[in-house]
Short mmCIF file of C-alpha atoms in Angstrom, two decimals:
data_model
loop_
_atom_site.label_atom_id
_atom_site.label_comp_id
_atom_site.label_asym_id
_atom_site.label_seq_id
_atom_site.Cartn_x
_atom_site.Cartn_y
_atom_site.Cartn_z
CA GLU P 1 -3.91 2.73 18.92
CA ASP P 2 -2.97 1.13 15.45
CA GLN P 3 -6.06 -0.18 13.73
CA VAL P 4 -3.74 -3.03 11.91
CA THR P 5 -0.89 -4.95 13.28
CA GLN P 6 1.29 -7.03 12.04
CA SER P 7 3.92 -9.80 13.61
CA PRO P 8 6.01 -10.37 13.59
CA GLU P 9 8.21 -7.68 12.03
CA ALA P 10 10.53 -10.13 10.45
CA LEU P 11 10.78 -13.73 9.65
CA ARG P 12 13.79 -15.67 8.56
CA LEU P 13 12.85 -19.38 7.41
CA GLN P 14 14.73 -22.19 5.85
CA GLU P 15 13.79 -23.15 2.08
CA GLY P 16 10.53 -25.58 2.95
CA GLU P 17 10.04 -24.57 6.06
CA SER P 18 6.04 -23.80 6.70
CA SER P 19 4.99 -20.56 8.98
CA SER P 20 2.32 -17.93 9.20
CA LEU P 21 2.30 -14.05 9.64
CA ASN P 22 -0.42 -12.36 11.39
CA CYS P 23 -2.17 -9.57 10.87
CA SER P 24 -4.69 -8.09 13.41
CA TYR P 25 -7.09 -5.36 13.03
CA THR P 26 -9.67 -3.36 15.47
CA VAL P 27 -12.02 -1.84 12.61
CA SER P 28 -15.44 -1.43 13.91
CA GLY P 29 -16.67 -2.62 10.83
CA LEU P 30 -14.64 -4.59 7.91
CA ARG P 31 -15.44 -4.35 4.42
CA GLY P 32 -12.25 -5.68 3.17
CA LEU P 33 -9.07 -7.10 4.35
CA PHE P 34 -6.18 -7.08 1.58
CA TRP P 35 -2.74 -8.52 1.20
CA TYR P 36 0.00 -7.16 -0.92
CA ARG P 37 3.52 -8.03 -1.60
CA GLN P 38 6.23 -5.75 -1.68
CA ASP P 39 9.52 -6.20 -3.33
CA PRO P 40 12.51 -3.85 -2.66
CA GLY P 41 12.34 -0.76 -4.62
CA LYS P 42 8.81 -1.43 -5.74
CA GLY P 43 5.45 -0.41 -5.38
CA PRO P 44 3.09 -3.03 -3.58
CA GLU P 45 1.41 -6.06 -5.62
CA PHE P 46 -1.85 -7.31 -4.60
CA LEU P 47 -2.10 -10.90 -3.58
CA PHE P 48 -5.74 -11.49 -1.61
CA THR P 49 -8.81 -9.74 -0.69
CA LEU P 50 -11.24 -11.34 1.95
CA TYR P 51 -14.28 -9.99 2.63
CA SER P 52 -16.26 -12.21 5.70
CA ALA P 53 -14.80 -14.62 8.90
CA GLY P 54 -14.35 -17.87 7.67
CA GLU P 55 -13.10 -16.93 4.39
CA GLU P 56 -9.75 -18.50 2.87
CA LYS P 57 -8.05 -17.88 -0.59
CA GLU P 58 -4.99 -19.25 -2.20
CA LYS P 59 -2.58 -18.78 -4.66
CA GLU P 60 0.46 -21.07 -5.24
CA ARG P 61 2.25 -21.36 -1.83
CA LEU P 62 0.27 -18.80 0.14
CA LYS P 63 -3.19 -19.04 1.66
CA ALA P 64 -5.15 -15.77 3.66
CA THR P 65 -7.46 -16.92 6.01
CA LEU P 66 -9.80 -14.35 7.98
CA THR P 67 -11.59 -14.60 11.29
CA LYS P 68 -13.48 -11.54 13.17
CA LYS P 69 -9.91 -9.88 14.60
CA GLU P 70 -7.61 -10.81 12.53
CA SER P 71 -5.90 -12.69 9.44
CA PHE P 72 -3.28 -15.17 8.78
CA LEU P 73 -1.05 -15.49 5.64
CA HIS P 74 0.38 -19.17 5.61
CA ILE P 75 3.20 -19.75 3.38
CA THR P 76 3.52 -23.54 2.72
CA ALA P 77 7.39 -24.83 1.65
CA PRO P 78 8.41 -21.48 0.81
CA LYS P 79 11.16 -20.94 -1.68
CA PRO P 80 14.00 -17.94 -1.92
CA GLU P 81 11.86 -16.12 -4.46
CA ASP P 82 9.02 -15.53 -1.46
CA SER P 83 11.47 -13.52 0.13
CA ALA P 84 9.99 -9.83 0.43
CA THR P 85 7.80 -7.69 2.34
CA TYR P 86 4.08 -8.81 3.25
CA LEU P 87 1.66 -5.77 4.02
CA CYS P 88 -1.80 -6.45 4.99
CA ALA P 89 -4.41 -3.65 4.98
CA VAL P 90 -8.25 -3.17 6.01
CA GLN P 91 -11.00 -1.38 4.31
CA GLU P 92 -13.40 0.19 7.19
CA ALA P 93 -17.24 0.51 6.24
CA GLY P 94 -18.03 3.60 5.41
CA ALA P 95 -14.78 4.55 4.60
CA ASN P 96 -15.01 5.19 0.61
CA SER P 97 -12.20 2.87 -0.77
CA LYS P 98 -9.41 3.82 1.70
CA LEU P 99 -7.10 1.19 3.01
CA THR P 100 -5.14 1.57 6.42
CA PHE P 101 -1.90 -0.62 6.58
CA GLY P 102 -0.03 -2.29 8.83
CA LYS P 103 3.59 -1.67 8.94
CA GLY P 104 4.74 -5.03 7.08
CA ILE P 105 6.55 -8.24 7.64
CA THR P 106 10.14 -8.69 6.17
CA LEU P 107 10.14 -12.20 5.39
CA SER P 108 13.56 -14.03 4.32
CA VAL P 109 13.61 -18.00 2.82
CA ARG P 110 17.17 -18.87 3.16
CA PRO P 111 18.08 -21.37 0.44
CA ASN H 1 -0.16 -2.77 -20.17
CA ALA H 2 1.13 0.29 -18.41
CA GLY H 3 -1.19 0.75 -15.00
CA VAL H 4 -0.13 3.46 -13.12
CA THR H 5 3.08 5.66 -13.82
CA GLN H 6 4.67 7.87 -11.55
CA THR H 7 7.53 10.46 -12.16
CA PRO H 8 9.74 11.15 -11.74
CA LYS H 9 11.24 7.86 -9.96
CA PHE H 10 14.24 9.85 -8.26
CA GLN H 11 14.30 13.20 -7.06
CA VAL H 12 16.64 15.21 -4.66
CA LEU H 13 15.51 18.77 -3.43
CA LYS H 14 17.15 21.16 -1.25
CA THR H 15 15.14 22.78 1.39
CA GLY H 16 12.50 25.40 0.52
CA GLN H 17 12.29 24.11 -3.05
CA SER H 18 9.02 22.87 -4.78
CA MET H 19 8.15 20.50 -6.81
CA THR H 20 5.01 18.23 -8.06
CA LEU H 21 4.87 14.44 -8.35
CA GLN H 22 2.82 13.10 -11.23
CA CYS H 23 0.54 10.02 -11.25
CA ALA H 24 -1.37 8.63 -14.39
CA GLN H 25 -3.36 5.61 -14.35
CA ASP H 26 -4.87 3.86 -17.97
CA MET H 27 -7.31 1.55 -16.28
CA ASN H 28 -10.49 3.94 -15.95
CA HIS H 29 -10.25 3.66 -12.42
CA ASN H 30 -12.47 6.21 -10.17
CA SER H 31 -10.28 6.60 -7.46
CA MET H 32 -6.80 7.71 -6.64
CA TYR H 33 -4.11 8.13 -3.61
CA TRP H 34 -0.87 9.21 -2.39
CA TYR H 35 0.79 7.53 0.33
CA ARG H 36 4.53 7.98 1.74
CA GLN H 37 6.41 5.07 3.12
CA ASP H 38 9.04 5.66 5.67
CA PRO H 39 10.88 2.74 7.47
CA GLY H 40 9.30 1.32 10.59
CA MET H 41 6.13 3.37 9.91
CA GLY H 42 4.13 1.76 6.74
CA LEU H 43 2.61 2.96 4.28
CA ARG H 44 0.59 6.22 5.51
CA LEU H 45 -2.17 8.20 3.47
CA ILE H 46 -1.29 11.75 2.63
CA TYR H 47 -4.68 12.68 0.19
CA TYR H 48 -6.88 10.61 -1.99
CA SER H 49 -9.37 11.27 -4.71
CA ALA H 50 -12.48 9.14 -4.25
CA SER H 51 -13.45 10.48 -7.82
CA GLU H 52 -12.74 12.95 -10.23
CA GLY H 53 -13.51 16.34 -8.90
CA THR H 54 -13.09 15.56 -5.09
CA THR H 55 -10.09 15.55 -3.05
CA ASP H 56 -9.80 14.71 0.52
CA LYS H 57 -7.02 14.83 3.34
CA GLY H 58 -5.69 11.61 4.59
CA GLU H 59 -3.72 10.75 7.83
CA VAL H 60 -0.70 13.40 6.94
CA PRO H 61 -1.76 16.08 4.68
CA ASN H 62 0.65 18.80 5.70
CA GLY H 63 3.15 20.31 3.93
CA TYR H 64 1.71 18.92 0.44
CA ASN H 65 -1.19 19.87 -1.89
CA VAL H 66 -3.05 17.71 -4.90
CA SER H 67 -5.00 18.33 -8.20
CA ARG H 68 -6.96 15.75 -9.28
CA LEU H 69 -6.69 17.18 -13.10
CA ASN H 70 -8.65 14.78 -14.49
CA LYS H 71 -9.71 10.98 -14.60
CA ARG H 72 -6.67 9.50 -15.15
CA GLU H 73 -3.96 12.28 -13.64
CA PHE H 74 -3.53 13.01 -10.16
CA SER H 75 -0.50 15.23 -8.84
CA LEU H 76 0.87 15.51 -5.40
CA ARG H 77 2.75 19.15 -5.07
CA LEU H 78 5.31 19.92 -2.50
CA GLU H 79 5.23 23.65 -2.07
CA SER H 80 8.35 24.28 0.54
CA ALA H 81 9.93 20.95 0.68
CA ALA H 82 11.14 20.14 4.29
CA PRO H 83 13.92 17.62 5.50
CA SER H 84 11.15 15.55 7.13
CA GLN H 85 9.50 15.10 3.78
CA THR H 86 12.27 12.57 2.50
CA SER H 87 10.18 9.50 1.69
CA VAL H 88 9.25 6.85 -0.96
CA TYR H 89 5.74 7.95 -2.58
CA PHE H 90 3.53 5.62 -4.14
CA CYS H 91 0.46 6.59 -6.10
CA ALA H 92 -2.30 3.86 -6.23
CA SER H 93 -5.49 3.38 -7.97
CA THR H 94 -8.92 1.67 -7.51
CA ILE H 95 -12.15 1.01 -9.70
CA ARG H 96 -14.18 1.37 -6.26
CA ALA H 97 -14.63 -0.25 -3.12
CA PRO H 98 -14.16 -2.69 -1.91
CA TYR H 99 -11.54 -3.77 -4.69
CA GLY H 100 -7.80 -3.35 -3.64
CA TYR H 101 -5.44 -0.96 -5.37
CA THR H 102 -2.66 -0.96 -7.98
CA PHE H 103 0.33 0.87 -7.16
CA GLY H 104 2.75 2.49 -8.87
CA SER H 105 6.71 2.09 -8.66
CA GLY H 106 7.21 4.58 -6.40
CA THR H 107 9.26 8.12 -6.37
CA ARG H 108 12.24 8.02 -3.91
CA LEU H 109 12.65 11.80 -3.03
CA THR H 110 15.11 13.37 -0.43
CA VAL H 111 15.35 16.88 0.93
CA VAL H 112 18.66 17.93 1.85
#
């Protein structure tokens, strides 16, 4: 059973059409949940870390939220430059600093 | 402002050949990691080094070895490459838990 499941696998939006990306996790003790952005041919780029249920963080058009079972990455009024693959990862308590990643969500924003 | 540097960026190997992927970070990070990324599989941990002088297996270690040469450098070796090792390899580092990783730009490896 996957510890981290992201949905949907792919999402196509019109510019300005807000939506949310989901990341559900099943670790027993969460030390941190991480969101990364990955552009084609590049390494993942850090976006956010969330540590406890109820926490929220924002950066430009992105807002990440966390509950005890899942995290959402909300994209408000997206632009074509927001097109990328968004990766979610969890760090389990007691697991050193290892991150376990989901398979990612590919977002395409049409002008 | 280098961050995590991986070399080479691209490599083609024949089955059975060996090679070493190099990774260096200049952020004084304690922990370093090697992941592979395959279509539909996400990022999977191969090996990691929680601190200088230690290494541990990750999720998919078979066919690989690693060396934490010093605090800055962490190399990944393929002793006898197989087509199943065709992938994009990423090195990453972090100061410690619970901080996130900084990734390199990747090595695209093809084994024919």
